[in-house]
Short mmCIF file of C-alpha atoms in Angstrom, two decimals:
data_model
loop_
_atom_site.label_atom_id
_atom_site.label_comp_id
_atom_site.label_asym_id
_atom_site.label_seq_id
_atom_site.Cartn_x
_atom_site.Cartn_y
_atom_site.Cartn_z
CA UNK R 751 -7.79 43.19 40.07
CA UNK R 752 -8.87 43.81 36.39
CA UNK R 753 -10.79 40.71 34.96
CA UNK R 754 -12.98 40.10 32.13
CA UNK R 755 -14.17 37.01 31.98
CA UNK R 756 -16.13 35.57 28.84
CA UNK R 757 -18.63 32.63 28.32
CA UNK R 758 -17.61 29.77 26.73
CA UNK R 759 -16.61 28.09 23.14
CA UNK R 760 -19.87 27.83 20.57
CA UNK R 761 -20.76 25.80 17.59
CA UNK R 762 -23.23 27.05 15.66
CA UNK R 763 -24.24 26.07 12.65
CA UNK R 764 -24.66 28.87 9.36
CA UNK R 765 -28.02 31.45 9.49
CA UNK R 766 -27.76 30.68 13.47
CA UNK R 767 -26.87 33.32 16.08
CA UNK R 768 -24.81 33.61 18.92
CA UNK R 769 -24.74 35.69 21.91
CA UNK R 770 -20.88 35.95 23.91
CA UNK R 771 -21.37 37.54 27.48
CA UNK R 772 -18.09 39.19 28.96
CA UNK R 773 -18.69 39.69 33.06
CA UNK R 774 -16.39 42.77 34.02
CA UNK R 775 -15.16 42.66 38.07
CA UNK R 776 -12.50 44.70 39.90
CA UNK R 777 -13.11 48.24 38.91
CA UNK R 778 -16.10 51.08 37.96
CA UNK R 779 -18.37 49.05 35.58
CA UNK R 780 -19.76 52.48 34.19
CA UNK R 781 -16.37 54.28 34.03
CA UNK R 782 -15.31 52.46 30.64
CA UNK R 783 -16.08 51.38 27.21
CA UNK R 784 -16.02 47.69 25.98
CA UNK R 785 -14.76 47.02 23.08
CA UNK R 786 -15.41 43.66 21.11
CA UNK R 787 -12.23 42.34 18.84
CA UNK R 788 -12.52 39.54 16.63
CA UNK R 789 -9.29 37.62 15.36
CA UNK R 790 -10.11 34.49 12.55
CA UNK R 791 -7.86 31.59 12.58
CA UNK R 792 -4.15 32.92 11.99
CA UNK R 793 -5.13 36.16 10.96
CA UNK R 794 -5.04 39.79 12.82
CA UNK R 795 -7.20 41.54 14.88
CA UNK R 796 -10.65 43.43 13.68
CA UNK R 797 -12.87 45.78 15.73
CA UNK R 798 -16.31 44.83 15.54
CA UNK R 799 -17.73 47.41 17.92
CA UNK R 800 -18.56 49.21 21.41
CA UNK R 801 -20.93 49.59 24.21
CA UNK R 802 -21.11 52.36 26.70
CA UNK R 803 -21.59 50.71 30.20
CA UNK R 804 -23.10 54.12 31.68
CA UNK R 805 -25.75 54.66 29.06
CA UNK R 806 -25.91 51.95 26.48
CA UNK R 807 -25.02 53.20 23.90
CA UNK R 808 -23.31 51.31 21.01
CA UNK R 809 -21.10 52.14 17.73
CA UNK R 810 -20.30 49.36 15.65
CA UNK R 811 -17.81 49.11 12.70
CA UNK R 812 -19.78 49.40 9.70
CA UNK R 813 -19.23 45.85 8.02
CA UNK R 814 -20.81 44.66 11.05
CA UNK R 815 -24.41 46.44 10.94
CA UNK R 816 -27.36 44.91 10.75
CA UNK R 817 -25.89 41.79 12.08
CA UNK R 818 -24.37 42.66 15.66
CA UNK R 819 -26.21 43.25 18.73
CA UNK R 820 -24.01 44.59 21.69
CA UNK R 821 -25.97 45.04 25.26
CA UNK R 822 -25.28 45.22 28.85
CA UNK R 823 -26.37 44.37 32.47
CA UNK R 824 -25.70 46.45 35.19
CA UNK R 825 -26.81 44.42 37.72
CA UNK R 826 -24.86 41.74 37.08
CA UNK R 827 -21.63 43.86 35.73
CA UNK R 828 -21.90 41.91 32.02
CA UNK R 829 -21.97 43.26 28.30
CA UNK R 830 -23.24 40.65 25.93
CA UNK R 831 -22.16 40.35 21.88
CA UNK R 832 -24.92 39.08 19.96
CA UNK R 833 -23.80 38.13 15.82
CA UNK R 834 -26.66 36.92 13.44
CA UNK R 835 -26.63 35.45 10.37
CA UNK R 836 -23.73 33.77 10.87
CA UNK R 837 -21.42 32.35 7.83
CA UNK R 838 -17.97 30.66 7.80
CA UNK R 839 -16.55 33.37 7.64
CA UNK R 840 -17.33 34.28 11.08
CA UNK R 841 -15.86 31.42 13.04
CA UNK R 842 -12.98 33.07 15.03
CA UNK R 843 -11.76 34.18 18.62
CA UNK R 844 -13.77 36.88 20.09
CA UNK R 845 -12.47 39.33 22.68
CA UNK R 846 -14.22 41.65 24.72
CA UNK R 847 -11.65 44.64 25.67
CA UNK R 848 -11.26 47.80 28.04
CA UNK R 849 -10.56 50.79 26.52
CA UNK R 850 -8.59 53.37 28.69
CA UNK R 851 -7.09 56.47 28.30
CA UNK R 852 -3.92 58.25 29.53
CA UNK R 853 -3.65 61.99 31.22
CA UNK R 854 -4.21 63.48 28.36
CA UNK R 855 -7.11 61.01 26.91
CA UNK R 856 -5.34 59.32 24.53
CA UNK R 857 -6.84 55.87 24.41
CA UNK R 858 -5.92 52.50 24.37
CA UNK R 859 -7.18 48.90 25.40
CA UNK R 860 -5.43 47.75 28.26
CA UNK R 861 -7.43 44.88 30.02
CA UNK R 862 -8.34 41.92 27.21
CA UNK R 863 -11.00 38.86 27.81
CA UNK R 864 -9.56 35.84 27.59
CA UNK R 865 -11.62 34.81 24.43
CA UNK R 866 -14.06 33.50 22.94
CA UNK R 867 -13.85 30.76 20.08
CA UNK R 868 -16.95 30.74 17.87
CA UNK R 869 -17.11 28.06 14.89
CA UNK R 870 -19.48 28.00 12.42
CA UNK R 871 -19.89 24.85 10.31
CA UNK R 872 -22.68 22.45 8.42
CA UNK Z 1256 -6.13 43.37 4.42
CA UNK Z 1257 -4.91 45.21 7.37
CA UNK Z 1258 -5.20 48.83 7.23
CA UNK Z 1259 -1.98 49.10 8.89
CA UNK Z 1260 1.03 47.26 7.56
CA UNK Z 1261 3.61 45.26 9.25
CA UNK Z 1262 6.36 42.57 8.30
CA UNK Z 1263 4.65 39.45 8.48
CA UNK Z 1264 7.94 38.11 10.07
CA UNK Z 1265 11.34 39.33 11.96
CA UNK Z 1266 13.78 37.22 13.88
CA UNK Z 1267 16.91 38.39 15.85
CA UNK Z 1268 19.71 36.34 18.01
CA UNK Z 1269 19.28 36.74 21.94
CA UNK Z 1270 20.95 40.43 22.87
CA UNK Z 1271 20.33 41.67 19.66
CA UNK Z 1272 18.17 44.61 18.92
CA UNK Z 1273 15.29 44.21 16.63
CA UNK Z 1274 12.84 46.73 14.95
CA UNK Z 1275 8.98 46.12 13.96
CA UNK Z 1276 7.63 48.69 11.61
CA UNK Z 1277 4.03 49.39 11.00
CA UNK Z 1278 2.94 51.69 8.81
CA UNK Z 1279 -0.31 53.76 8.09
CA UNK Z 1280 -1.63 56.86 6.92
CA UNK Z 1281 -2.35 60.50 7.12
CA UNK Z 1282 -5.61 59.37 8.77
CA UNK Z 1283 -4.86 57.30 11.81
CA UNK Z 1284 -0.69 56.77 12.67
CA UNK Z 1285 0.08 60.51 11.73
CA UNK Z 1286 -3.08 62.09 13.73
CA UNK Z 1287 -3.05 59.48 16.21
CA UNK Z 1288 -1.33 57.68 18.72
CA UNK Z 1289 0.00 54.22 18.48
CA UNK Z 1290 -0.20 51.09 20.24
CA UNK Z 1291 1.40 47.89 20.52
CA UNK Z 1292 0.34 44.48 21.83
CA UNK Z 1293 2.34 41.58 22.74
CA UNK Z 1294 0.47 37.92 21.69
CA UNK Z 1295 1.52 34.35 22.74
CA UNK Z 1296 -0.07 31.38 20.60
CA UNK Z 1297 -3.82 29.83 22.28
CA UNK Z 1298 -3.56 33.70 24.48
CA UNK Z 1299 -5.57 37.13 24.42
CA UNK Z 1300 -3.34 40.26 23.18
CA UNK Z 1301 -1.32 42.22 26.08
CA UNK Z 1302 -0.92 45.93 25.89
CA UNK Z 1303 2.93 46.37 25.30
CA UNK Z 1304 3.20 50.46 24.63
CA UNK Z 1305 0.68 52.91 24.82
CA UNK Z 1306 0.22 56.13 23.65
CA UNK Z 1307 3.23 55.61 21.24
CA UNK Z 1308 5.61 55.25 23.50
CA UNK Z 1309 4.93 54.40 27.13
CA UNK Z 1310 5.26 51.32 28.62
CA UNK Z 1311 2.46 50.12 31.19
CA UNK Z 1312 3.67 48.99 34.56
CA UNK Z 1313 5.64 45.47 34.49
CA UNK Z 1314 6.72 45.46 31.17
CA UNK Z 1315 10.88 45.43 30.86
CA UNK Z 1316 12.47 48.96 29.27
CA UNK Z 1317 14.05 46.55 26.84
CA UNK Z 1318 10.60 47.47 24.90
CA UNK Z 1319 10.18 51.15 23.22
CA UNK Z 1320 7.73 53.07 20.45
CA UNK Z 1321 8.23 55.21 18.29
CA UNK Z 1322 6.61 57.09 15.47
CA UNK Z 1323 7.53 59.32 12.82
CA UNK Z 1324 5.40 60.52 10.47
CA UNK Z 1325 2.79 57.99 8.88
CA UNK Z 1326 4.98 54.92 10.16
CA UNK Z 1327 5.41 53.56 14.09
CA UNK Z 1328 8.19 50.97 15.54
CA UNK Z 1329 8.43 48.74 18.50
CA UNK Z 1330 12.25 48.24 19.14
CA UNK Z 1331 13.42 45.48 21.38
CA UNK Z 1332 16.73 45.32 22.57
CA UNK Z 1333 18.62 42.37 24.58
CA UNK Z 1334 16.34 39.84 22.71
CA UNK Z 1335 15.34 37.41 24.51
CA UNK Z 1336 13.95 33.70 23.90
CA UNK Z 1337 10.79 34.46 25.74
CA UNK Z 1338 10.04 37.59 23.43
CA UNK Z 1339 9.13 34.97 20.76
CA UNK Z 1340 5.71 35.98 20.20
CA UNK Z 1341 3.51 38.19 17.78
CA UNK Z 1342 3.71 41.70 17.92
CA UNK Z 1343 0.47 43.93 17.06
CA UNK Z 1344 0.24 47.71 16.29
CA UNK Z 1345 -2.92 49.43 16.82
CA UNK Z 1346 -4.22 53.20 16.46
CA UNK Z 1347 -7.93 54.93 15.63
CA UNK Z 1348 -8.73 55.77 11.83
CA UNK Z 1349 -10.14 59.17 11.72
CA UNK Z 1350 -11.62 58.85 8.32
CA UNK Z 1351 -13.17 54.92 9.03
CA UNK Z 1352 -13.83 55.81 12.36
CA UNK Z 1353 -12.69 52.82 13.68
CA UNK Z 1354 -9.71 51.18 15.40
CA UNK Z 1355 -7.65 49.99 13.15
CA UNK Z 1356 -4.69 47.03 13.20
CA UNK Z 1357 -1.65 46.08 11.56
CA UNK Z 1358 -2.07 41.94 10.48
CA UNK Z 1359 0.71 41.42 12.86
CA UNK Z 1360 4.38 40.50 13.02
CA UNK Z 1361 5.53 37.11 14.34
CA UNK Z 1362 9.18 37.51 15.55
CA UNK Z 1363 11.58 34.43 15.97
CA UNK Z 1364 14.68 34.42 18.70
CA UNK Z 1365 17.23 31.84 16.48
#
């Protein structure tokens, strides 16, 4: 089956970075996009980005350039979120997500990581 | 601020029918299809409807989309006590280039 499985909870500290791997299993590692969602305490849901497994290639939202870092391993099956320069303002839930798309490519995210909570605090 | 806008709040008695609304713009709901994810407090998001109005495998046909225009709905009818959850409605932004997501609706079975 489907999984996407991310590392666990960080505490960093502001100015630090941190680096969230996401290890995909149970289907074509190349055959679709990862997505990484960010949700803040209470709030909603914000798209920070994407990688292409086949190729590498990456798209990020554009509040988020310059500061993200998005990467993958194909040997291993894992696409890695990297944030720098971190404030408060960053501590939420990250998500790493599958994007699919129907008959007519019309897309969607349909498998979701189960999280990972960042904090960042003096 | 979510690009997309939804009632922060709705609440329904168990068997009634309930409506969500989201609405957007010219750029993403009207061009674009619309999703909606289902979220359960301390869990990840799950798909609910996709492409506007299809339901992935396993979820009940007590849930439906729709869209008209600039705006989207999730209906739910037969309410149950286990749909008490937050409701999320998704869709790409053609002009940010980016997906895009209402700030969520947390609905309450009284």
């Amino acid at each position: 089956q489907v999984q996407l499985v991310q590392s666990g909870a960080e505490v960093k500290k502001p100015g630090a970075s941190v680096k969230i791997s996401c290890k995909a299993s149970g289907y074509p590692f190349y055959n679709y996009f990862i997505y990484w969602i960010r949700q803040a305490p209470g709030q909603g849901l914000e798209c920070m980005g994407r990688i292409n497994p086949s190729g590498g290639g990456t798209n990020f939202a554009q509040k988020f350039q310059g500061r993200v870092t998005m990467t993958r391993d194909t040997s291993t099956t894992t696409v890695y979120m990297e944030l720098s320069s971190l404030r408060s303002e960053d501590t939420a839930e990250y998500y790493c997500v599958r994007l699919a798309a129907d008959f007519w490519n019309r897309f969607y995210f349909d498998y979701w990581g189960q999280g990972t909570l960042v904090t960042v605090s003096s | 601020q979510s690009v997309l806008t939804q009632p922060p709040s709705a609440s329904g008695t168990p068997g009634q029918r309930v409506t969500i609304s989201c609405s957007g713009s010219s750029s993403n709901i009207e061009r674009n299809t619309v999703n909606w994810y289902q979220q359960f407090p301390g869990t990840a998001p799950k798909l609910l409807i996709y492409s506007t109005d299809q339901r992935p495998s396993g979820v009940p046909d007590r849930f439906s989309g729709s869209k008209s225009g600039t705006s989207a709905s999730l209906a739910i009818s037969g309410l149950q006590s286990e749909d008490e959850a937050v409701y999320f409605c998704a869709a790409w932004d053609d002009t940010l280039n980016l997906w895009i997501f209402g700030g969520g609706t947390m609905l309450a079975v009284l």
